[in-house]
Each structure stands twice: as C-alpha cells, then as structure tokens.
mmCIF file of C-alpha atoms in Angstrom:
data_model
loop_
_atom_site.group_PDB
_atom_site.id
_atom_site.type_symbol
_atom_site.label_atom_id
_atom_site.label_comp_id
_atom_site.label_asym_id
_atom_site.label_seq_id
_atom_site.Cartn_x
_atom_site.Cartn_y
_atom_site.Cartn_z
ATOM 1 C CA MET C 1 73.122 59.547 6.729
ATOM 2 C CA LYS C 2 71.268 57.091 8.907
ATOM 3 C CA HIS C 3 69.731 59.976 10.766
ATOM 4 C CA LEU C 4 68.635 61.622 7.523
ATOM 5 C CA LEU C 5 66.958 58.409 6.367
ATOM 6 C CA SER C 6 64.993 58.017 9.532
ATOM 7 C CA SER C 7 63.789 61.590 9.504
ATOM 8 C CA LEU C 8 62.850 61.185 5.841
ATOM 9 C CA SER C 9 60.728 58.148 6.498
ATOM 10 C CA PHE C 10 59.159 60.020 9.366
ATOM 11 C CA LEU C 11 58.285 62.893 7.047
ATOM 12 C CA VAL C 12 56.750 60.624 4.439
ATOM 13 C CA ILE C 13 54.588 58.891 6.996
ATOM 14 C CA THR C 14 53.448 62.141 8.531
ATOM 15 C CA LEU C 15 52.573 63.576 5.144
ATOM 16 C CA SER C 16 50.619 60.528 4.078
ATOM 17 C CA LEU C 17 48.833 60.604 7.400
ATOM 18 C CA LEU C 18 47.864 64.198 6.972
ATOM 19 C CA SER C 19 46.748 63.806 3.373
ATOM 20 C CA GLY C 20 44.916 60.602 4.248
ATOM 21 C CA CYS C 21 43.153 62.173 7.180
ATOM 22 C CA ALA C 22 42.408 65.763 6.313
ATOM 23 C CA SER C 23 38.737 65.917 5.536
ATOM 24 C CA PRO C 24 37.102 69.289 6.015
ATOM 25 C CA GLU C 25 33.560 67.879 5.712
ATOM 26 C CA LYS C 26 34.028 65.914 8.914
ATOM 27 C CA LYS C 27 32.457 67.367 11.992
ATOM 28 C CA LYS C 28 34.787 67.960 14.925
ATOM 29 C CA SER C 29 33.059 65.244 16.944
ATOM 30 C CA ASP C 30 34.115 62.699 14.337
ATOM 31 C CA LEU C 31 37.754 63.514 14.858
ATOM 32 C CA VAL C 32 39.890 61.562 17.214
ATOM 33 C CA PHE C 33 42.949 62.809 18.977
ATOM 34 C CA SER C 34 45.743 60.331 18.605
ATOM 35 C CA TYR C 35 49.438 60.072 19.356
ATOM 36 C CA ILE C 36 51.691 58.475 16.819
ATOM 37 C CA ASN C 37 55.156 57.243 17.620
ATOM 38 C CA VAL C 38 57.315 57.066 14.547
ATOM 39 C CA ASP C 39 60.895 55.872 14.603
ATOM 40 C CA GLY C 40 61.733 57.341 17.975
ATOM 41 C CA ALA C 41 60.629 60.826 16.974
ATOM 42 C CA ASP C 42 58.769 63.012 19.432
ATOM 43 C CA ASP C 43 55.065 62.344 19.747
ATOM 44 C CA VAL C 44 53.239 63.769 16.774
ATOM 45 C CA ILE C 45 49.727 64.937 17.379
ATOM 46 C CA ALA C 46 47.400 64.405 14.467
ATOM 47 C CA PHE C 47 43.687 64.833 13.960
ATOM 48 C CA CYS C 48 42.405 61.856 12.113
ATOM 49 C CA PRO C 49 38.918 60.626 11.268
ATOM 50 C CA ALA C 50 38.654 57.214 12.896
ATOM 51 C CA ASP C 51 37.261 54.426 10.765
ATOM 52 C CA GLU C 52 37.429 52.042 13.706
ATOM 53 C CA ILE C 53 38.302 52.354 17.369
ATOM 54 C CA ILE C 54 38.750 49.390 19.679
ATOM 55 C CA MET C 55 39.155 49.928 23.432
ATOM 56 C CA VAL C 56 39.608 47.591 26.385
ATOM 57 C CA MET C 57 37.394 48.665 29.300
ATOM 58 C CA PRO C 58 38.108 48.333 33.013
ATOM 59 C CA GLU C 59 36.270 45.482 34.683
ATOM 60 C CA GLU C 60 34.687 44.643 37.989
ATOM 61 C CA GLY C 61 36.912 42.669 40.321
ATOM 62 C CA GLY C 62 40.157 44.192 39.047
ATOM 63 C CA LYS C 63 40.708 41.688 36.250
ATOM 64 C CA VAL C 64 42.662 42.954 33.249
ATOM 65 C CA GLY C 65 41.152 42.598 29.806
ATOM 66 C CA THR C 66 42.878 41.360 26.660
ATOM 67 C CA VAL C 67 41.771 41.416 23.040
ATOM 68 C CA ASP C 68 43.802 39.959 20.172
ATOM 69 C CA VAL C 69 43.377 41.980 17.002
ATOM 70 C CA ILE C 70 44.018 40.293 13.661
ATOM 71 C CA LEU C 71 43.942 42.903 10.905
ATOM 72 C CA ASN C 72 42.677 42.040 7.436
ATOM 73 C CA ASP C 73 46.237 42.360 6.074
ATOM 74 C CA GLY C 74 47.390 39.648 8.488
ATOM 75 C CA ARG C 75 49.094 41.833 11.105
ATOM 76 C CA GLU C 76 48.374 40.741 14.663
ATOM 77 C CA MET C 77 48.294 43.026 17.671
ATOM 78 C CA VAL C 78 47.308 42.673 21.305
ATOM 79 C CA LEU C 79 45.333 45.180 23.348
ATOM 80 C CA HIS C 80 45.947 44.540 27.025
ATOM 81 C CA GLY C 81 44.902 46.510 30.078
ATOM 82 C CA ASN C 82 42.388 49.205 30.956
ATOM 83 C CA TYR C 83 41.775 51.797 28.248
ATOM 84 C CA SER C 84 44.376 50.363 25.887
ATOM 85 C CA ALA C 85 43.028 51.349 22.520
ATOM 86 C CA MET C 86 43.535 51.041 18.803
ATOM 87 C CA ASN C 87 42.661 53.343 15.991
ATOM 88 C CA ILE C 88 42.289 51.896 12.493
ATOM 89 C CA ALA C 89 41.975 54.452 9.677
ATOM 90 C CA GLY C 90 42.379 52.788 6.323
ATOM 91 C CA THR C 91 45.786 51.106 6.452
ATOM 92 C CA GLN C 92 46.948 53.301 9.351
ATOM 93 C CA VAL C 93 46.891 51.530 12.685
ATOM 94 C CA GLU C 94 47.844 53.139 15.975
ATOM 95 C CA THR C 95 47.670 51.778 19.472
ATOM 96 C CA TYR C 96 47.443 54.238 22.344
ATOM 97 C CA GLN C 97 46.444 54.599 25.963
ATOM 98 C CA SER C 98 43.009 56.167 26.352
ATOM 99 C CA ASN C 99 41.052 57.127 29.485
ATOM 100 C CA ASN C 100 37.623 57.012 31.080
ATOM 101 C CA GLU C 101 36.582 60.389 29.705
ATOM 102 C CA ASP C 102 37.229 59.373 26.097
ATOM 103 C CA MET C 103 35.648 55.988 26.663
ATOM 104 C CA GLN C 104 32.434 57.670 27.839
ATOM 105 C CA LYS C 105 32.550 60.147 24.953
ATOM 106 C CA ILE C 106 32.972 57.520 22.244
ATOM 107 C CA PHE C 107 31.192 54.478 23.669
ATOM 108 C CA GLY C 108 29.031 55.826 26.527
ATOM 109 C CA GLN C 109 25.742 55.189 24.747
ATOM 110 C CA ALA C 110 26.498 51.487 24.248
ATOM 111 C CA VAL C 111 28.209 51.045 27.630
ATOM 112 C CA SER C 112 25.139 52.333 29.474
ATOM 113 C CA ALA C 113 22.937 49.845 27.569
ATOM 114 C CA LEU C 114 24.957 46.833 28.757
ATOM 115 C CA PRO C 115 22.627 44.492 30.661
ATOM 116 C CA LYS C 116 23.484 43.938 34.343
ATOM 117 C CA ALA C 117 25.176 40.633 35.149
ATOM 118 C CA PRO C 118 22.945 37.671 36.049
ATOM 119 C CA PHE C 119 23.315 36.570 39.687
ATOM 120 C CA THR C 120 22.081 34.091 42.273
ATOM 121 C CA THR C 121 21.577 34.772 45.984
ATOM 122 C CA SER C 122 19.734 33.204 48.953
ATOM 123 C CA LEU C 123 17.312 34.414 51.616
ATOM 124 C CA TYR C 124 16.993 32.452 54.878
ATOM 125 C CA PHE C 125 13.997 31.428 57.009
ATOM 126 C CA ILE C 126 13.065 30.853 60.641
ATOM 127 C CA THR C 127 12.677 27.167 61.551
ATOM 128 C CA ASN C 128 9.490 25.533 60.311
ATOM 129 C CA THR C 129 8.025 28.794 58.960
ATOM 130 C CA HIS C 130 7.941 30.767 55.755
ATOM 131 C CA ALA C 131 9.035 33.906 57.673
ATOM 132 C CA LEU C 132 12.428 35.446 56.846
ATOM 133 C CA THR C 133 15.157 35.825 59.474
ATOM 134 C CA PRO C 134 15.684 39.492 60.524
ATOM 135 C CA ALA C 135 18.946 39.678 58.535
ATOM 136 C CA SER C 136 17.302 38.262 55.410
ATOM 137 C CA LYS C 137 14.383 40.666 55.788
ATOM 138 C CA LYS C 138 16.833 43.549 55.389
ATOM 139 C CA ALA C 139 18.630 41.793 52.548
ATOM 140 C CA ALA C 140 15.294 41.205 50.796
ATOM 141 C CA THR C 141 14.497 44.932 50.686
ATOM 142 C CA GLU C 142 17.846 45.685 49.036
ATOM 143 C CA LEU C 143 17.485 42.735 46.687
ATOM 144 C CA PHE C 144 14.020 43.786 45.521
ATOM 145 C CA THR C 145 15.279 47.308 44.774
ATOM 146 C CA LYS C 146 18.097 45.791 42.721
ATOM 147 C CA ILE C 147 15.668 43.583 40.793
ATOM 148 C CA THR C 148 13.074 46.296 40.087
ATOM 149 C CA ALA C 149 15.838 48.587 38.765
ATOM 150 C CA ARG C 150 16.309 46.181 35.854
ATOM 151 C CA GLN C 151 14.295 46.709 32.690
ATOM 152 C CA SER C 152 13.841 43.002 32.102
ATOM 153 C CA ALA C 153 14.555 40.670 35.031
ATOM 154 C CA ASN C 154 13.542 37.020 34.877
ATOM 155 C CA ILE C 155 13.555 35.374 38.285
ATOM 156 C CA THR C 156 13.705 31.722 39.298
ATOM 157 C CA LEU C 157 12.882 30.974 42.941
ATOM 158 C CA SER C 158 13.814 27.594 44.400
ATOM 159 C CA GLY C 159 12.508 26.752 47.859
ATOM 160 C CA HIS C 160 14.447 24.519 50.277
ATOM 161 C CA THR C 161 14.239 23.280 53.890
ATOM 162 C CA ASP C 162 16.640 21.654 56.347
ATOM 163 C CA SER C 163 16.295 17.962 57.179
ATOM 164 C CA VAL C 164 14.019 18.381 60.218
ATOM 165 C CA GLY C 165 10.531 16.941 59.572
ATOM 166 C CA SER C 166 9.063 14.579 57.017
ATOM 167 C CA ASN C 167 9.930 14.754 53.335
ATOM 168 C CA GLN C 168 6.325 15.506 52.516
ATOM 169 C CA SER C 169 5.878 18.388 54.970
ATOM 170 C CA ASN C 170 9.256 19.810 53.889
ATOM 171 C CA GLN C 171 8.177 19.692 50.260
ATOM 172 C CA GLN C 172 5.135 21.807 51.171
ATOM 173 C CA LEU C 173 7.160 24.139 53.407
ATOM 174 C CA SER C 174 9.742 24.791 50.666
ATOM 175 C CA LEU C 175 6.943 25.660 48.245
ATOM 176 C CA ARG C 176 5.363 28.051 50.805
ATOM 177 C CA ARG C 177 8.764 29.761 51.217
ATOM 178 C CA ALA C 178 9.256 30.209 47.481
ATOM 179 C CA ASN C 179 5.685 31.482 47.055
ATOM 180 C CA MET C 180 6.170 33.954 49.896
ATOM 181 C CA ILE C 181 9.118 35.503 48.003
ATOM 182 C CA LYS C 182 7.113 35.405 44.782
ATOM 183 C CA ASN C 183 4.279 37.386 46.390
ATOM 184 C CA ALA C 184 6.713 39.892 47.858
ATOM 185 C CA LEU C 185 8.241 40.405 44.397
ATOM 186 C CA ILE C 186 4.794 40.929 42.885
ATOM 187 C CA GLN C 187 4.094 43.460 45.671
ATOM 188 C CA ALA C 188 7.343 45.200 44.694
ATOM 189 C CA GLY C 189 6.015 45.548 41.151
ATOM 190 C CA ILE C 190 7.478 42.548 39.318
ATOM 191 C CA SER C 191 5.074 40.844 36.900
ATOM 192 C CA SER C 192 4.193 37.257 37.901
ATOM 193 C CA LYS C 193 4.990 36.261 34.295
ATOM 194 C CA ARG C 194 8.655 36.944 35.054
ATOM 195 C CA ILE C 195 8.761 34.647 38.097
ATOM 196 C CA LYS C 196 9.237 30.888 38.022
ATOM 197 C CA VAL C 197 8.839 28.846 41.222
ATOM 198 C CA VAL C 198 10.351 25.441 41.972
ATOM 199 C CA SER C 199 10.535 23.604 45.318
ATOM 200 C CA TYR C 200 12.859 20.840 46.439
ATOM 201 C CA GLY C 201 11.929 20.169 50.092
ATOM 202 C CA GLU C 202 15.025 18.743 51.783
ATOM 203 C CA ALA C 203 16.386 17.134 48.603
ATOM 204 C CA LYS C 204 19.131 19.719 47.949
ATOM 205 C CA LEU C 205 20.876 20.648 51.193
ATOM 206 C CA THR C 206 23.593 23.320 50.978
ATOM 207 C CA ILE C 207 25.189 21.955 54.136
ATOM 208 C CA LYS C 208 25.034 18.175 54.030
ATOM 209 C CA THR C 209 23.623 16.865 57.348
ATOM 210 C CA ASN C 210 22.085 13.692 58.762
ATOM 211 C CA ASN C 211 18.310 13.520 58.887
ATOM 212 C CA ASN C 212 16.516 15.712 61.462
ATOM 213 C CA VAL C 213 19.297 18.282 61.834
ATOM 214 C CA ALA C 214 18.300 21.954 62.088
ATOM 215 C CA GLU C 215 20.585 24.018 59.839
ATOM 216 C CA GLN C 216 19.995 27.706 59.113
ATOM 217 C CA LYS C 217 21.929 27.624 55.822
ATOM 218 C CA ASN C 218 19.576 24.964 54.450
ATOM 219 C CA ARG C 219 16.345 26.852 55.231
ATOM 220 C CA ARG C 220 16.435 29.064 52.170
ATOM 221 C CA VAL C 221 15.011 30.262 48.911
ATOM 222 C CA GLU C 222 17.572 30.617 46.131
ATOM 223 C CA ILE C 223 16.865 33.575 43.898
ATOM 224 C CA SER C 224 18.348 33.498 40.433
ATOM 225 C CA VAL C 225 18.053 36.717 38.443
ATOM 226 C CA ARG C 226 18.787 37.065 34.697
ATOM 227 C CA MET X 1 -15.283 19.900 6.929
ATOM 228 C CA GLN X 2 -14.069 19.422 10.464
ATOM 229 C CA ARG X 3 -11.709 16.775 9.212
ATOM 230 C CA ILE X 4 -10.241 19.194 6.641
ATOM 231 C CA THR X 5 -9.734 21.816 9.339
ATOM 232 C CA PHE X 6 -8.024 19.222 11.490
ATOM 233 C CA TYR X 7 -5.668 18.206 8.694
ATOM 234 C CA THR X 8 -4.962 21.824 7.800
ATOM 235 C CA ILE X 9 -4.004 22.603 11.386
ATOM 236 C CA PHE X 10 -1.911 19.453 11.498
ATOM 237 C CA ILE X 11 -0.033 20.341 8.307
ATOM 238 C CA ILE X 12 0.478 23.969 9.307
ATOM 239 C CA SER X 13 1.853 23.014 12.715
ATOM 240 C CA PHE X 14 4.124 20.478 11.041
ATOM 241 C CA LEU X 15 5.431 23.065 8.574
ATOM 242 C CA ALA X 16 5.867 25.617 11.326
ATOM 243 C CA SER X 17 7.763 23.278 13.632
ATOM 244 C CA PRO X 18 11.288 23.955 12.257
ATOM 245 C CA VAL X 19 10.846 27.596 13.271
ATOM 246 C CA PHE X 20 10.363 26.523 16.873
ATOM 247 C CA ALA X 21 13.019 23.836 16.689
ATOM 248 C CA ALA X 22 15.833 26.426 16.723
ATOM 249 C CA SER X 23 16.240 27.558 20.311
ATOM 250 C CA ALA X 24 16.756 31.122 21.423
ATOM 251 C CA ILE X 25 20.347 31.994 22.297
ATOM 252 C CA GLY X 26 19.648 35.256 24.108
ATOM 253 C CA ASN X 27 17.192 38.043 24.808
ATOM 254 C CA ILE X 28 16.899 41.797 24.519
ATOM 255 C CA LYS X 29 17.292 42.932 28.144
ATOM 256 C CA VAL X 30 17.765 46.680 27.769
ATOM 257 C CA PHE X 31 15.988 48.723 25.130
ATOM 258 C CA THR X 32 15.250 52.354 24.310
ATOM 259 C CA GLY X 33 14.147 53.858 20.992
ATOM 260 C CA GLN X 34 13.569 51.763 17.904
ATOM 261 C CA ALA X 35 15.424 48.824 16.401
ATOM 262 C CA THR X 36 14.866 46.112 13.817
ATOM 263 C CA VAL X 37 15.677 42.410 13.910
ATOM 264 C CA GLU X 38 16.104 40.745 10.525
ATOM 265 C CA ARG X 39 15.676 37.011 10.319
ATOM 266 C CA SER X 40 14.324 34.555 7.748
ATOM 267 C CA GLY X 41 10.763 35.673 7.204
ATOM 268 C CA GLY X 42 11.582 39.370 7.121
ATOM 269 C CA PRO X 43 12.361 42.225 9.462
ATOM 270 C CA ILE X 44 10.503 42.618 12.762
ATOM 271 C CA PRO X 45 10.543 45.541 15.191
ATOM 272 C CA ALA X 46 12.668 44.804 18.263
ATOM 273 C CA LYS X 47 10.977 44.630 21.672
ATOM 274 C CA LEU X 48 12.170 44.247 25.236
ATOM 275 C CA ASP X 49 12.562 40.547 26.188
ATOM 276 C CA MET X 50 12.441 39.445 22.540
ATOM 277 C CA PRO X 51 14.362 36.178 21.995
ATOM 278 C CA ILE X 52 17.393 36.335 19.711
ATOM 279 C CA TYR X 53 18.494 33.523 17.405
ATOM 280 C CA SER X 54 21.644 32.614 15.529
ATOM 281 C CA ASP X 55 21.780 34.433 12.142
ATOM 282 C CA ASP X 56 19.755 37.410 13.419
ATOM 283 C CA THR X 57 20.817 40.854 12.204
ATOM 284 C CA ILE X 58 20.058 43.637 14.647
ATOM 285 C CA THR X 59 19.960 47.294 13.638
ATOM 286 C CA THR X 60 19.303 50.194 15.992
ATOM 287 C CA HIS X 61 17.864 53.448 14.662
ATOM 288 C CA SER X 62 18.892 56.964 15.712
ATOM 289 C CA ASN X 63 18.590 57.667 19.458
ATOM 290 C CA ALA X 64 18.187 53.948 20.155
ATOM 291 C CA SER X 65 20.251 51.653 22.332
ATOM 292 C CA LEU X 66 19.858 47.974 22.989
ATOM 293 C CA GLY X 67 21.420 45.413 25.353
ATOM 294 C CA LEU X 68 21.531 41.638 24.828
ATOM 295 C CA LEU X 69 22.146 38.809 27.302
ATOM 296 C CA PHE X 70 23.145 35.426 25.871
ATOM 297 C CA SER X 71 22.834 31.991 27.485
ATOM 298 C CA ASP X 72 26.552 31.839 28.381
ATOM 299 C CA ASP X 73 26.148 35.258 30.136
ATOM 300 C CA THR X 74 27.958 37.149 27.361
ATOM 301 C CA ARG X 75 26.522 40.657 27.142
ATOM 302 C CA LEU X 76 26.496 42.846 24.024
ATOM 303 C CA SER X 77 25.100 46.337 23.671
ATOM 304 C CA LEU X 78 24.584 48.656 20.732
ATOM 305 C CA GLY X 79 24.445 52.424 20.566
ATOM 306 C CA ALA X 80 22.418 54.297 17.942
ATOM 307 C CA ASN X 81 22.662 53.570 14.193
ATOM 308 C CA SER X 82 24.483 50.312 14.772
ATOM 309 C CA THR X 83 24.238 46.953 13.006
ATOM 310 C CA ILE X 84 25.467 43.549 14.117
ATOM 311 C CA ASN X 85 24.899 40.068 12.783
ATOM 312 C CA ILE X 86 25.024 36.957 14.972
ATOM 313 C CA GLU X 87 26.977 34.768 12.555
ATOM 314 C CA ASN X 88 27.267 31.746 14.772
ATOM 315 C CA TYR X 89 26.444 30.853 18.374
ATOM 316 C CA ASN X 90 26.778 27.548 20.121
ATOM 317 C CA PHE X 91 27.227 26.975 23.837
ATOM 318 C CA ASP X 92 27.153 23.740 25.791
ATOM 319 C CA LYS X 93 25.636 24.509 29.189
ATOM 320 C CA LYS X 94 27.453 21.626 30.862
ATOM 321 C CA SER X 95 30.982 21.901 29.457
ATOM 322 C CA HIS X 96 30.802 25.647 28.599
ATOM 323 C CA LYS X 97 32.408 24.796 25.256
ATOM 324 C CA GLY X 98 31.327 26.567 22.097
ATOM 325 C CA ASN X 99 31.828 29.481 19.750
ATOM 326 C CA PHE X 100 30.341 32.900 19.328
ATOM 327 C CA ASP X 101 30.972 34.884 16.124
ATOM 328 C CA VAL X 102 29.573 38.380 15.740
ATOM 329 C CA ALA X 103 29.929 40.605 12.689
ATOM 330 C CA MET X 104 30.002 44.298 13.542
ATOM 331 C CA HIS X 105 28.996 46.340 10.492
ATOM 332 C CA ARG X 106 28.697 49.884 11.849
ATOM 333 C CA GLY X 107 28.068 51.950 14.955
ATOM 334 C CA ILE X 108 29.175 51.234 18.504
ATOM 335 C CA LEU X 109 29.255 47.892 20.265
ATOM 336 C CA SER X 110 30.211 47.078 23.859
ATOM 337 C CA VAL X 111 31.037 43.554 24.923
ATOM 338 C CA ILE X 112 31.369 41.745 28.248
ATOM 339 C CA SER X 113 32.297 38.174 27.504
ATOM 340 C CA GLY X 114 30.862 35.316 29.582
ATOM 341 C CA LYS X 115 31.335 31.612 30.198
ATOM 342 C CA LEU X 116 32.509 30.860 26.652
ATOM 343 C CA THR X 117 35.724 32.895 26.930
ATOM 344 C CA ALA X 118 36.161 31.856 30.577
ATOM 345 C CA ARG X 119 36.267 28.273 29.279
ATOM 346 C CA ARG X 120 38.405 29.025 26.217
ATOM 347 C CA ALA X 121 40.070 32.334 25.358
ATOM 348 C CA GLY X 122 39.245 33.442 21.835
ATOM 349 C CA SER X 123 35.962 31.522 21.599
ATOM 350 C CA LEU X 124 34.203 34.879 21.147
ATOM 351 C CA LYS X 125 35.179 36.692 17.960
ATOM 352 C CA VAL X 126 33.982 40.057 16.701
ATOM 353 C CA ARG X 127 34.581 40.672 13.007
ATOM 354 C CA THR X 128 34.726 44.317 11.919
ATOM 355 C CA PRO X 129 35.282 45.597 8.369
ATOM 356 C CA SER X 130 39.033 45.926 9.153
ATOM 357 C CA ALA X 131 39.860 43.176 11.619
ATOM 358 C CA ILE X 132 38.917 40.139 13.663
ATOM 359 C CA LEU X 133 38.913 40.677 17.422
ATOM 360 C CA ALA X 134 39.496 37.502 19.398
ATOM 361 C CA VAL X 135 38.387 38.069 22.970
ATOM 362 C CA ARG X 136 40.473 36.637 25.778
ATOM 363 C CA GLY X 137 38.440 38.526 28.412
ATOM 364 C CA THR X 138 36.312 40.374 29.075
ATOM 365 C CA GLU X 139 35.158 44.004 28.576
ATOM 366 C CA PHE X 140 35.770 46.114 25.494
ATOM 367 C CA SER X 141 34.069 48.375 22.957
ATOM 368 C CA VAL X 142 34.297 48.872 19.210
ATOM 369 C CA LYS X 143 33.303 51.777 17.008
ATOM 370 C CA VAL X 144 32.933 51.336 13.265
ATOM 371 C CA ASP X 145 32.182 54.405 11.183
ATOM 372 C CA ALA X 146 29.257 54.040 8.808
ATOM 373 C CA THR X 147 30.300 52.964 5.317
ATOM 374 C CA GLU X 148 28.932 56.146 3.757
ATOM 375 C CA GLU X 149 31.476 58.154 5.723
ATOM 376 C CA ILE X 150 34.469 56.170 4.523
ATOM 377 C CA LYS X 151 35.981 57.740 1.422
#
C-alpha cells in the first residue's frame, strides 16, 4: 500500500510537470534539460521551459561559491559548489548539477561581459634614476598588454623612492618615475585622461628603513588599475 | 544685465547641486551594442565609462552586453534584452560595511561579488521575480525569462 501511494504521488507530480511545461510554441533553445528526483524513483527526464535558472560559477583561486535562495513562498535553499544550479518554473523548483558547457550556452553572453578584476602592482627602479630594473622592464611590457586589453581601464600611478637623499630631491624623483610610466602608457595607446599621477617621495616606504638606506623594494611606482 | 546673468547662473548651479551631490557607485566598464539607463530626469543612452548611481535602471537591447564595476569591486554583467535596477547601494570604503540590493527583471545577469560580501555574507542580494538570492560568495549567474513568455 505504501509503495502504491508513493508511486501515485510520483505520477501526479510527473503529470502536473508535463502539463505545466508542455508548450509547443517554445523554441527548442528555450527548453532546459533537467533531472527531477521524486520520492526515490529513477531519474525522470523532462523538457521544461525555464522561467528562472540560477547557477553557481567556478571561481579563480579554487574558492567554492554559495548562494542562499529564498523563494517567494518562503522556502529556503542553498546552492553550493561549482555549477550547482536551480531551475524555477512557476511553483516547480529543481536543483541539479550543471556543467561548463551549459553555463556557456545559457549565460555565456553575460559571463564574457564581466569586467576584469581591479588590481595593483609595482614596477621597480635603478637607484637614483627613473629607469626600470631589467626585470621590471619585462614586467612592464606584459603589464601594458594587460592594461590595453581592457575596454575601460583607469590607472593611478604613485611614485616612491627609498630613503637615500633629501626629502625634496626624492619628491622630484618619485614624480619623474611616475611620469615615466605615464608616458610609456600613453605610448602604448592609453589616453592620458585615464591616468592619474601622484608622488610621495620617501614618505611611504614599503620596507621600513632608517634614513639613507638603499632599498630596491622602496624604489617603485605602484600601478593601480580599475 | 550682467547682474541678472550672474544671479541666474548662481540659482541654476544651486538648483543643480543635488544632482552632483549623489556620488557615483560604479561605472560601465565593458560595453557592446546599445543600452539605456533610466534615472530621474529620463532615459539616457548608455556609454562606456558612464557613472552609475543608486536607483538607476539599466536595460540592454538585442545583441548588447554590458559590464559594471562598483566601488566595492563587485562586478555585474548583463546579456542582451536584460533589465536590472540598482535598488540600494551603500559601501563604506574603510570598514567595507554596507548593502547592495539589485532587482533582476529579465534577461541574463552574471555576478562576481566584492568587498561587501567578503566583509559580510549576504550583504549583496539579487531579487528576481521568483526569489531573493543572498550571496555568500562569489560568482554566479541568473536567467529570468521575459514576462511576455511566461503564461
């Protein structure tokens, strides 16, 4: 008897699903493939027009995403982990495990319009000059490519020196360093309107030192890109 | 006459000042196709770099896509034929406290949450016609079928 009841409820749900979903006017691309688990029965495959789809996407750095879903009728559900997804069609709600292919198919257009993450990096200089170290010269080429690839990058350059020399001469040196990077960015095709320059002399050391200490890490321009 | 001009300019700038008092909360950083931003004063065509304010409603047209970067580093992007409304945005740059409420009316929306949810899980909420999505972190997408298609 128990068994009969459970298979009955399964039948009712399946029927209502089918009648609720069948819609011949819908184009095939509007249909979503979903798996519905009902009362321990085998997976039932149904074609259903999706009113809403929510999907957790994989992230950089291996972190796992979580979204709490509170439905209008008060039910609460949690989507946790890459490609965990939910399909809401009227009062029907199904959670399922999706994949990269479906993610691209459904959301690709929006995903590819996501702006790149803002970041900050530094380039380093040879003592008492506004010439980059050989390593930073290489890094600068890569950095400029990364910046010019963005549709709308706003850049703040802050020039710094180490504690060798007078405050006044270091103030000027830090400004020359920042302006050197600014000119290189303009050469690379970035509009000067997008570049803001500030200079701090030896006021903001990365590595705290006594006065008149040469320190490579302090001879820098910090480049903040948004 | 000069005095009248002076006073007129003074009054106009005074009346206009509340418009500038509200500060931008984000910018359009990625843009293809056509889109419209509705704010008090009527709809304006979207442009790359355009500042975005709380209460703005953004609608992309067909074949358009648009990406937004907000001051807490939250990123939102829309596919074609999509509409969102920025219901509420506040972010304290020092404490990273605040709230971000987005209403998603139709289309596709991708989200990468930023400093707000890093500070407090759930501080970014996306409201769809069927549910409220409280974001603990950090990347997800939503698709809402256009109202006309819902029986």
